[in-house]
mmCIF file of C-alpha atoms and ligand atoms in Angstrom:
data_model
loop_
_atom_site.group_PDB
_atom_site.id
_atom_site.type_symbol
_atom_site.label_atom_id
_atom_site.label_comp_id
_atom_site.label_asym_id
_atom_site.label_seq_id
_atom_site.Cartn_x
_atom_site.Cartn_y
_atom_site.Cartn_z
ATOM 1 C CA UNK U 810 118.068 69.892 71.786
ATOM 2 C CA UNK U 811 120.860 71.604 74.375
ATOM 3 C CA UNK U 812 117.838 72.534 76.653
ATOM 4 C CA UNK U 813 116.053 69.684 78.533
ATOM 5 C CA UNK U 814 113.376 71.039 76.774
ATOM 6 C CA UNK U 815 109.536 70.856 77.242
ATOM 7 C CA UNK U 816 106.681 68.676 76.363
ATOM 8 C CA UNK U 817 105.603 70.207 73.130
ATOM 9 C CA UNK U 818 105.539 66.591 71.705
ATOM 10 C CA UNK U 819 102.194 67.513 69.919
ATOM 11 C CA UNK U 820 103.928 69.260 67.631
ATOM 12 C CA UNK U 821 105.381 67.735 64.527
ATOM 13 C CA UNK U 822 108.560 68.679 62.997
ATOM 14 C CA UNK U 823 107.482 69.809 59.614
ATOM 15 C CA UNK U 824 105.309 72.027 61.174
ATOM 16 C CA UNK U 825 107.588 73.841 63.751
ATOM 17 C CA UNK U 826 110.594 73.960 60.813
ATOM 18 C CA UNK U 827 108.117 75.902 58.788
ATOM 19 C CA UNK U 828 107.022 78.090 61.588
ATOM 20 C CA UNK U 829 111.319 78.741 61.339
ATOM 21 C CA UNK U 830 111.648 79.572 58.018
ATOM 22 C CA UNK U 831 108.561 81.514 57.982
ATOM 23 C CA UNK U 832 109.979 83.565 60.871
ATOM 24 C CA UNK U 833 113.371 83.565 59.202
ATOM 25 C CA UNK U 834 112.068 84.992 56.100
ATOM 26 C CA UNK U 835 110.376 87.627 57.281
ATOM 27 C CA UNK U 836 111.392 91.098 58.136
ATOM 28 C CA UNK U 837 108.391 92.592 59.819
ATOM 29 C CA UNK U 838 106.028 90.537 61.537
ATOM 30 C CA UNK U 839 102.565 91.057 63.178
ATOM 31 C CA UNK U 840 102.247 89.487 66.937
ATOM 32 C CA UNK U 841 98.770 89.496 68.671
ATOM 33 C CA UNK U 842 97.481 88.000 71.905
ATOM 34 C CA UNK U 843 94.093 87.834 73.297
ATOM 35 C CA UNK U 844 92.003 89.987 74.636
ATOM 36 C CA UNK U 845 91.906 91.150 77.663
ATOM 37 C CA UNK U 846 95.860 89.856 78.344
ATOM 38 C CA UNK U 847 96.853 87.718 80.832
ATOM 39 C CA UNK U 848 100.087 87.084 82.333
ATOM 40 C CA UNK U 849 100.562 84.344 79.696
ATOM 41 C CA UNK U 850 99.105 85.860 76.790
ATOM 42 C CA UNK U 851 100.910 89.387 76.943
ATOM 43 C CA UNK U 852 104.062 87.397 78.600
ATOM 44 C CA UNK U 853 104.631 85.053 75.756
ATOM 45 C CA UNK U 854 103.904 88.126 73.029
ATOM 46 C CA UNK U 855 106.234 90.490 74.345
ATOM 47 C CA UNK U 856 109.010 87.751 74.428
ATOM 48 C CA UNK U 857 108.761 87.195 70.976
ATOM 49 C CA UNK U 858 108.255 90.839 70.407
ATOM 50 C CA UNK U 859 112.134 91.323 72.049
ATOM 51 C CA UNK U 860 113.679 88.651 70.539
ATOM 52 C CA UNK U 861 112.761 89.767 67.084
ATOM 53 C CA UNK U 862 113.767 93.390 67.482
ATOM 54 C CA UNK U 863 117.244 91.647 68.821
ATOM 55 C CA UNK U 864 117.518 89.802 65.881
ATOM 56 C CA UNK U 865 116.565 93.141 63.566
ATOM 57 C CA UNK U 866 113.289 92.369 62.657
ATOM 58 C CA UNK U 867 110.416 94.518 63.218
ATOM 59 C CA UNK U 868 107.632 93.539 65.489
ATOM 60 C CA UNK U 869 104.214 95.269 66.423
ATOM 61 C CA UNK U 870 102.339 94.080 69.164
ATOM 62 C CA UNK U 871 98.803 94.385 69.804
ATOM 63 C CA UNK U 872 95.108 93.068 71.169
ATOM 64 C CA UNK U 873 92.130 93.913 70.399
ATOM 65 C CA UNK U 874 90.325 95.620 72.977
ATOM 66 C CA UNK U 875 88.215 98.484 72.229
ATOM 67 C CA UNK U 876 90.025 100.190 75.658
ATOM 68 C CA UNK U 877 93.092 99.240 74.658
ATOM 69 C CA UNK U 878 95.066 99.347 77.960
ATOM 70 C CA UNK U 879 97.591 96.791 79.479
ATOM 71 C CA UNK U 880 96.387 95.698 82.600
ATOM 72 C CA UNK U 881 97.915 97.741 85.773
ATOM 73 C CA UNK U 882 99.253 94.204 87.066
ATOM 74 C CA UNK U 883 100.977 93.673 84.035
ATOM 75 C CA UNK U 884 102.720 97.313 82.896
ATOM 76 C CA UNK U 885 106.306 95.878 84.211
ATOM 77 C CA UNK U 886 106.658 93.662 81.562
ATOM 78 C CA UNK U 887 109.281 94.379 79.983
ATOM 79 C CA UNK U 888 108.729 95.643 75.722
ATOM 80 C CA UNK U 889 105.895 97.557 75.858
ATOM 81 C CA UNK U 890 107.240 100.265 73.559
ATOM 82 C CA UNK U 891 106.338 97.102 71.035
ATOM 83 C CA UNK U 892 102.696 97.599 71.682
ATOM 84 C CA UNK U 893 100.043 99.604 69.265
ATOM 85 C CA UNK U 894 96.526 100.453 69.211
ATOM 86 C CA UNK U 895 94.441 98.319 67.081
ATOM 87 C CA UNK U 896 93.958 101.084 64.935
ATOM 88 C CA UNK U 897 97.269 101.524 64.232
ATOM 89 C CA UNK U 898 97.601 97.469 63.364
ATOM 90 C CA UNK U 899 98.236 96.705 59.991
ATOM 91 C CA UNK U 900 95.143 95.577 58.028
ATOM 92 C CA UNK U 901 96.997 92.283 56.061
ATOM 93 C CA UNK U 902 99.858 91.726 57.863
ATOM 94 C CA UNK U 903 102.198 89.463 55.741
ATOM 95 C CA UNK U 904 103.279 87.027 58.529
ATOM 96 C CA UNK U 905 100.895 87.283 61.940
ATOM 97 C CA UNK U 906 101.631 85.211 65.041
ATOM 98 C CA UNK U 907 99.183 84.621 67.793
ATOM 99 C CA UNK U 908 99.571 84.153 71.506
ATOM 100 C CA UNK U 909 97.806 82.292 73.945
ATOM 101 C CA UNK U 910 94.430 82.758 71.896
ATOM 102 C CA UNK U 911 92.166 79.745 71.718
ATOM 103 C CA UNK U 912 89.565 80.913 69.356
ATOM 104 C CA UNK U 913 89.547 83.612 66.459
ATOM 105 C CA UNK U 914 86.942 85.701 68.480
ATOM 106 C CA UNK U 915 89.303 85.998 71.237
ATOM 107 C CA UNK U 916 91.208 88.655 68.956
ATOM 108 C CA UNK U 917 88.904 90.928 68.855
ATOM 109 C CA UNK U 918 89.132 94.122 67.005
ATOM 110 C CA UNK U 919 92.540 92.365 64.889
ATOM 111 C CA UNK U 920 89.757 89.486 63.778
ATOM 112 C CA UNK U 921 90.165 91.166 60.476
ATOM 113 C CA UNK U 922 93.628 91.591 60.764
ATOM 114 C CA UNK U 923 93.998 87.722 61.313
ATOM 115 C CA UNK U 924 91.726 86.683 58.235
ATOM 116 C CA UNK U 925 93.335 89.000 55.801
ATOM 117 C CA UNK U 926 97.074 87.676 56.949
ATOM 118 C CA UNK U 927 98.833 85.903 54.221
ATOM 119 C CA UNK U 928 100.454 82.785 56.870
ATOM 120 C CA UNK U 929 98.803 83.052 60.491
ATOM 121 C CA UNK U 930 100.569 80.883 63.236
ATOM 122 C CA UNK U 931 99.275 80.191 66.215
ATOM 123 C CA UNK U 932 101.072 79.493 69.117
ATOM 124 C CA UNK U 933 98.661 78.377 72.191
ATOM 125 C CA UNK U 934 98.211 75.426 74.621
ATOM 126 C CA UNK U 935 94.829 75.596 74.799
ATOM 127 C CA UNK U 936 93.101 71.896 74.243
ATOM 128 C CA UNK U 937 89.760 73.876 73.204
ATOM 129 C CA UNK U 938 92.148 75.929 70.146
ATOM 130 C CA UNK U 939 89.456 75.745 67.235
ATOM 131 C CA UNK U 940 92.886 75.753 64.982
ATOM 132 C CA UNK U 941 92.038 78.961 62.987
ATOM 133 C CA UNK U 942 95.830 79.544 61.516
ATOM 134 C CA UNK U 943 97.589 78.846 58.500
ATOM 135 C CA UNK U 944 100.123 76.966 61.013
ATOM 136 C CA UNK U 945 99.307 75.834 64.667
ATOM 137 C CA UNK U 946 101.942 75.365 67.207
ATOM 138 C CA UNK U 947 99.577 74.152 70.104
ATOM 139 C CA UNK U 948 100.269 71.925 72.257
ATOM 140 C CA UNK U 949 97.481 71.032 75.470
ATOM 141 C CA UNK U 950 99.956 69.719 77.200
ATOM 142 C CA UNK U 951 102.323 72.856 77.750
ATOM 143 C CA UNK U 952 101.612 74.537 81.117
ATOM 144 C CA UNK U 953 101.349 78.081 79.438
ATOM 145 C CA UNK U 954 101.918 79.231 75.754
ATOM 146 C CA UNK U 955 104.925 80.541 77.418
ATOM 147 C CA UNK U 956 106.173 77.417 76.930
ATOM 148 C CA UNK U 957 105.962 76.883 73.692
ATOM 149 C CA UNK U 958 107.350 80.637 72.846
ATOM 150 C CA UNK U 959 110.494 79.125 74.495
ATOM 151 C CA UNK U 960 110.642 76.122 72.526
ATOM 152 C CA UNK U 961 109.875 78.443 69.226
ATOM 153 C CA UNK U 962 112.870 81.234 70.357
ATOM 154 C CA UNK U 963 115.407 78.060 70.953
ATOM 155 C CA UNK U 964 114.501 76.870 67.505
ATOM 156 C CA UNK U 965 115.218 79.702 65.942
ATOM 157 C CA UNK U 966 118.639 80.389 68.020
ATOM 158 C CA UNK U 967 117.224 83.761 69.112
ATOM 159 C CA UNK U 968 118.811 84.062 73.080
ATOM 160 C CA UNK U 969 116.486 84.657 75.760
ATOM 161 C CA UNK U 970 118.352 87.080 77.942
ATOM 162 C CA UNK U 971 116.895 89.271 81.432
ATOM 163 C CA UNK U 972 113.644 90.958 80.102
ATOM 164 C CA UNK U 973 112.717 88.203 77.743
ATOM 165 C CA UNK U 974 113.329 85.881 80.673
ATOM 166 C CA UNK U 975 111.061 88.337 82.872
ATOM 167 C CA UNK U 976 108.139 88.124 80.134
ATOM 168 C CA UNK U 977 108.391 84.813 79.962
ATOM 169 C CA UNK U 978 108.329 83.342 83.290
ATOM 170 C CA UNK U 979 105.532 85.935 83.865
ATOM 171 C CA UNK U 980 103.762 83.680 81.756
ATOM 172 C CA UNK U 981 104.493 80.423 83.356
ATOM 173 C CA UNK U 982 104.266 81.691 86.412
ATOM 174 C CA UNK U 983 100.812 82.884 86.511
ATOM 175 C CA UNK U 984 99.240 79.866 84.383
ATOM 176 C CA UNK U 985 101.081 77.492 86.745
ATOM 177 C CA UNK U 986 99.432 79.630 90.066
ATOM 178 C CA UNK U 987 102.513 79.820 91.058
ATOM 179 C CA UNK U 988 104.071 76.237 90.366
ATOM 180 C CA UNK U 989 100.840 75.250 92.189
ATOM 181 C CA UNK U 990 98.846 73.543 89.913
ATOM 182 C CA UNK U 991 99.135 69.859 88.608
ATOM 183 C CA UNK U 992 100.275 71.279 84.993
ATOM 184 C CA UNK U 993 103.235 71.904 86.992
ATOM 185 C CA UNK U 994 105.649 69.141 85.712
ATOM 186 C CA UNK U 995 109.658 68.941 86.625
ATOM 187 C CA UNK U 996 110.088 70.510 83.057
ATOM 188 C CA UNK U 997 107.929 73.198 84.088
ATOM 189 C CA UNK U 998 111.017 73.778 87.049
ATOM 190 C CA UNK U 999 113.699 72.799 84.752
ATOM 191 C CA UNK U 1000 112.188 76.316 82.299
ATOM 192 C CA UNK U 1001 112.087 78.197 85.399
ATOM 193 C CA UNK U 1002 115.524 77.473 86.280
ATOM 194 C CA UNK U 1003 116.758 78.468 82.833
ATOM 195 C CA UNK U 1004 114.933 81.748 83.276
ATOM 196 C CA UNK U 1005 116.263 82.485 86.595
ATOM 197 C CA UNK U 1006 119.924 82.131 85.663
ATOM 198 C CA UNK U 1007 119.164 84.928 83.312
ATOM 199 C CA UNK U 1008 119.109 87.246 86.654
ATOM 200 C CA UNK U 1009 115.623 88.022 86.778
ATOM 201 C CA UNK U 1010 113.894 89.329 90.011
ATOM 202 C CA UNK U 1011 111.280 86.984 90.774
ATOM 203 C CA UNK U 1012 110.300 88.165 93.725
ATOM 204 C CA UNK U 1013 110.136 90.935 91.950
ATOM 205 C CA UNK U 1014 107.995 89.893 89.723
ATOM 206 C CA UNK U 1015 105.669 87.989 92.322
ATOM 207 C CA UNK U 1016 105.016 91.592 93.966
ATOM 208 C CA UNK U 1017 104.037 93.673 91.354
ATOM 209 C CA UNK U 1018 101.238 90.124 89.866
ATOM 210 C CA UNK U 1019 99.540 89.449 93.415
ATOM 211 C CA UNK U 1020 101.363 91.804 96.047
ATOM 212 C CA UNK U 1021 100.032 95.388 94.848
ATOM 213 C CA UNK U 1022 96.509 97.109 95.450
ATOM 214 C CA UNK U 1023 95.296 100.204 95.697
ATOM 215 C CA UNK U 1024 93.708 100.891 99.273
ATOM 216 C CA UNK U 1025 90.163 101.234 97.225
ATOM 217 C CA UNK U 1026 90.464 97.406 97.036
ATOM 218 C CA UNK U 1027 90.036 96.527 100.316
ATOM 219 C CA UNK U 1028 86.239 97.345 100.533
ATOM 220 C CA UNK U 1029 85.636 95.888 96.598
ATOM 221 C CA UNK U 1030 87.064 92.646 98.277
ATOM 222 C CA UNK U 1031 85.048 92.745 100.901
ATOM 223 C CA UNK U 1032 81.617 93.435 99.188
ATOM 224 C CA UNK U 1033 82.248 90.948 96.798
ATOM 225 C CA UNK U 1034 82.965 88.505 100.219
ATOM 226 C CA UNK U 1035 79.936 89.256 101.274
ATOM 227 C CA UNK U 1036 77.596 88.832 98.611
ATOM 228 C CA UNK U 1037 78.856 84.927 97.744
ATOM 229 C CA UNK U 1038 76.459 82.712 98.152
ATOM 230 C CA UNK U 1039 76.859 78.327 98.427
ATOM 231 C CA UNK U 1040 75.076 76.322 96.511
ATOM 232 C CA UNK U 1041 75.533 73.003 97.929
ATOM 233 C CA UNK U 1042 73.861 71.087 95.304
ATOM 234 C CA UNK U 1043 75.844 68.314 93.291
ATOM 235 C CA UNK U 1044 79.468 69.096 93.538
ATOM 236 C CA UNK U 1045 79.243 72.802 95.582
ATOM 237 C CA UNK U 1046 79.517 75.840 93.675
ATOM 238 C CA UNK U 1047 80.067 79.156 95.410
ATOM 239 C CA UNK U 1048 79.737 82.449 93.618
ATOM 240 C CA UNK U 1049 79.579 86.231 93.913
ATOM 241 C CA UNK U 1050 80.016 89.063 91.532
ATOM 242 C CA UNK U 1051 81.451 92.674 91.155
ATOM 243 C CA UNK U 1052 79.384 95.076 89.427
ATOM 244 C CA UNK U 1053 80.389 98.787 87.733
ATOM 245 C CA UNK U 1054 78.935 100.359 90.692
ATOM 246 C CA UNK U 1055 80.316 97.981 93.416
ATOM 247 C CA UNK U 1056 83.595 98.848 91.724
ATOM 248 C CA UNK U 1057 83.107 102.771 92.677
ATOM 249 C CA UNK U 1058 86.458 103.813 90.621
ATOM 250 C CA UNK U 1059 88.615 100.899 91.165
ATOM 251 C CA UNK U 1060 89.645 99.636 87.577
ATOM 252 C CA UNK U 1061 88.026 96.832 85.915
ATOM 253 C CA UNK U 1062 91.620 94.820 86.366
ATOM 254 C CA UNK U 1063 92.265 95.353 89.594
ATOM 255 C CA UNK U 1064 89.544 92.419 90.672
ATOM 256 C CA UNK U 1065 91.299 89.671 88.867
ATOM 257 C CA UNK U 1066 92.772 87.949 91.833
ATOM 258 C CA UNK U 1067 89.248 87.511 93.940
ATOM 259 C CA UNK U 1068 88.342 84.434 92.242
ATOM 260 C CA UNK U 1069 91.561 83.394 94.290
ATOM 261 C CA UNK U 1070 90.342 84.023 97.543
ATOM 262 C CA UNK U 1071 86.629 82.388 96.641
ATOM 263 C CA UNK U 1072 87.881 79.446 95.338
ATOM 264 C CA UNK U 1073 89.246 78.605 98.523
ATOM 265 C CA UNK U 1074 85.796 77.603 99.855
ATOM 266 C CA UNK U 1075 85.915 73.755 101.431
ATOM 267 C CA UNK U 1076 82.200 73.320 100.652
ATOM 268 C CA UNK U 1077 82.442 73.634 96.714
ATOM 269 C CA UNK U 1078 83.531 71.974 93.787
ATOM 270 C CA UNK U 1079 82.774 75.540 91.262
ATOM 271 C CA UNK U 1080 83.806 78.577 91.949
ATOM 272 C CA UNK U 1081 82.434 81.330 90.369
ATOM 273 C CA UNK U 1082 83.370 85.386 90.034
ATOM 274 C CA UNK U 1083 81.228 87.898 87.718
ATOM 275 C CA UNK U 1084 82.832 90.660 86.523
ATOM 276 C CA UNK U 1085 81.115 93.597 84.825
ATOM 277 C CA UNK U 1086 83.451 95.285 82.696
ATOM 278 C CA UNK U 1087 82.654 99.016 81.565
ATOM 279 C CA UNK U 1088 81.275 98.300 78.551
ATOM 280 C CA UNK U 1089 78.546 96.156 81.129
ATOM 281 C CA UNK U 1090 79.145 92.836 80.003
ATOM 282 C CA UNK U 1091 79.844 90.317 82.657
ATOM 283 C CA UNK U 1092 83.332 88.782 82.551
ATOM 284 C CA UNK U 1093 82.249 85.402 83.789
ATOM 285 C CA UNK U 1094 85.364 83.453 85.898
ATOM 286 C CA UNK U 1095 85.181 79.854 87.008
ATOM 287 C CA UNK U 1096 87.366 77.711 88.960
ATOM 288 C CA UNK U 1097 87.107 73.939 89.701
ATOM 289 C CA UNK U 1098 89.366 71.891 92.007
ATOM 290 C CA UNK U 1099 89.058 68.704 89.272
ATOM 291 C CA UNK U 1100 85.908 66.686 89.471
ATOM 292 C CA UNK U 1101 83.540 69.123 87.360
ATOM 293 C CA UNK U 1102 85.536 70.379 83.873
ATOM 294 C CA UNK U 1103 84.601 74.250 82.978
ATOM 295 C CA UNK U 1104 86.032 74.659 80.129
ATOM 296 C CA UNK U 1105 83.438 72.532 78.797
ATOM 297 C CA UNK U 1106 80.220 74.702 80.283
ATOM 298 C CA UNK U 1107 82.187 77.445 79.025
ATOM 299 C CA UNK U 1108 82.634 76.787 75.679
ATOM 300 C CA UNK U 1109 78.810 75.781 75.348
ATOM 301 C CA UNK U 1110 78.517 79.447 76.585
ATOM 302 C CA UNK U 1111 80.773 81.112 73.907
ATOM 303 C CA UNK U 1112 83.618 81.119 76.224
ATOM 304 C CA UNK U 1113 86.606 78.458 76.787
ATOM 305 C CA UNK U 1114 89.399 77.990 78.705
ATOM 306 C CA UNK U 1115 91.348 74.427 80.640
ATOM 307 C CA UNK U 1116 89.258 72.062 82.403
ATOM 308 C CA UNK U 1117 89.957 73.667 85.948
ATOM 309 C CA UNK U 1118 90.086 77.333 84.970
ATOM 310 C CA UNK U 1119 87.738 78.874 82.305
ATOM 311 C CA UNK U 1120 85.573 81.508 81.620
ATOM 312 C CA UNK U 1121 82.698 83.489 79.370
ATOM 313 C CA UNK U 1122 80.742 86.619 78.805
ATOM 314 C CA UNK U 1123 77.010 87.460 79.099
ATOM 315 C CA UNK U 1124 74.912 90.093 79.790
ATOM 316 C CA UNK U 1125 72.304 88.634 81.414
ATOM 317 C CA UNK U 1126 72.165 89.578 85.256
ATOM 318 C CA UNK U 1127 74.327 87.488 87.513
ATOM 319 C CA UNK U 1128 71.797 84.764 89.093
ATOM 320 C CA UNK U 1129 70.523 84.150 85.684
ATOM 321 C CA UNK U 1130 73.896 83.439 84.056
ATOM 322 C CA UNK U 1131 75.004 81.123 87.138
ATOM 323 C CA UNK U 1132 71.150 79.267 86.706
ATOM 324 C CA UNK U 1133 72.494 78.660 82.875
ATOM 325 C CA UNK U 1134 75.782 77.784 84.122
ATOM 326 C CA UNK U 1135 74.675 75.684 86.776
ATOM 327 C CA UNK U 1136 72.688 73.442 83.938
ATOM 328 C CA UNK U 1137 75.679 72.999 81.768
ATOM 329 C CA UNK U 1138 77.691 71.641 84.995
ATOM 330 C CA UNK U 1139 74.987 69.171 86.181
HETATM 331 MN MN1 MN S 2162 97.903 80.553 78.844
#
């Protein structure tokens, strides 16, 4: 190891030398993150996505949304002329990776894609990962998948230079909030260092995930303020939620961050943000500052996610789905 590299100690040797020589051997591989991308998720695939075309290969990149659309926040990244439409995905891709997903559903459309692939890896840090590959690089104790990309690309000797760098510490930055959360180890800094002396523009970076809105947001924000309501029982949970029409025209991705300014509520253990998406289903959020885990009361709801930051979908009205929720925490 030249880099004072990570904790991905949950992952044997035999299994990350054959994730090598699979990658090695191949000359056109599939890469797919999960729906609905993340910083981490879309981060960590485009990374790989650049490194491969650097080293000649050819790499398509995809989720499977039915809009497929990269979120506003995250169009800076760096490789999207990797990315294609679902449709245009091939149907039994000889070698597929996956990024950051925790669960074969959270493919989506490329479910089909994944099953028919003759080696799947997946690459995730998710503690919840159902382990639905051929190979799994996983390891719950990374602070982002983005972590475990980087361990993967130094295996392989593949260089990380500037826009690699900028995918990837998109990724650890937003799973990390910033270097604010407790999965924030001095290895976590040590990555972040490496990435910087690439000459990335951080700050940069930091503007375009949590500094940008369109004016429109202002009064989403605000409603959304509004309606949240405390429920003081047990450990507190506070919750509000953002419908189509309380959206007017502001796009569905735009609201990501409001969980941010919720969760921020003294009183309450849970927060809680409901999305509806334009399809109608509810993008359910939650947030807890330790002593309740949601990823657990998510996953008995379909969904999944890390103990302090998890989420769901459901189309049952709002109050309904926080009354379930609310069960499942107790
Ligand atoms: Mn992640």
């Amino acid at each position: 190891m030249t880099h004072g590299s990570t904790s991905t100690g949950s992952i044997t040797p035999a299994d990350w030398d054959r994730a090598v020589a699979l990658i090695r051997e191949a000359d056109t591989l599939a890469l797919a993150c999960h729906v609905s991308p993340d910083g981490d998720a879309l981060g960590s695939m485009l990374a790989f996505g650049l490194a491969l075309r650097a080293a000649g290969k050819k790499a398509v990149c995809s989720f499977g949304d039915r809009d497929f659309a990269v979120p506003r926040l995250l169009r800076f990244l760096p490789g999207q002329e990797l990315l294609a439409e679902p449709s245009a995905y091939p149907d039994r891709p000889e070698l597929m990776i996956t990024f950051d997903a925790s669960t074969m559903q959270r493919l989506g459309l490329l479910m089909p894609c994944a099953t028919a692939a003759g080696e799947l890896v997946v690459i995730d840090h998710h503690a919840s990962n159902s382990g639905f590959g051929t190979l799994h690089l996983i390891d719950p104790a990374a602070a982002a998948t983005a972590v475990v990309t980087e361990e993967l690309l130094h295996r392989l000797g593949m260089p990380v230079d500037r826009a690699i760098a900028t995918c990837l510490y998109t990724g650890l930055v937003t799973d990390t909030g910033s270097f604010r959360y407790s999965s924030t180890t001095p290895s976590v800094h040590a990555m972040a260092g490496r990435l910087l002396a690439t000459g990335i523009n951080q700050d940069a970076i930091a503007r375009e995930l949590w500094d940008r809105a369109p004016y429109s947001y202002l009064a989403v924000l605000g409603g959304a303020l509004q309606r949240a309501v405390l429920d003081p029982d047990g450990h507190g949970m506070v919750w509000t939620y953002i419908s189509c029409e309380d959206r007017g025209g502001l796009p569905y991705g735009e609201i990501e961050g409001i969980i941010d300014v919720v969760r921020k509520v003294d009183e309450a253990d849970v927060a809680v943000v409901l999305k509806q998406g334009d399809d109608g289903v509810w993008n359910v959020s939650t947030r807890s500052k330790g002593a309740v885990d949601v990823a657990r009361a998510c996953s008995l709801l379909g969904g999944g996610g890390h103990r302090m930051a998890a989420g769901f979908s459901s189309e049952l009205p709002p109050a309904e789905t926080v009354a379930r929720l609310k069960e499942l925490l107790a």
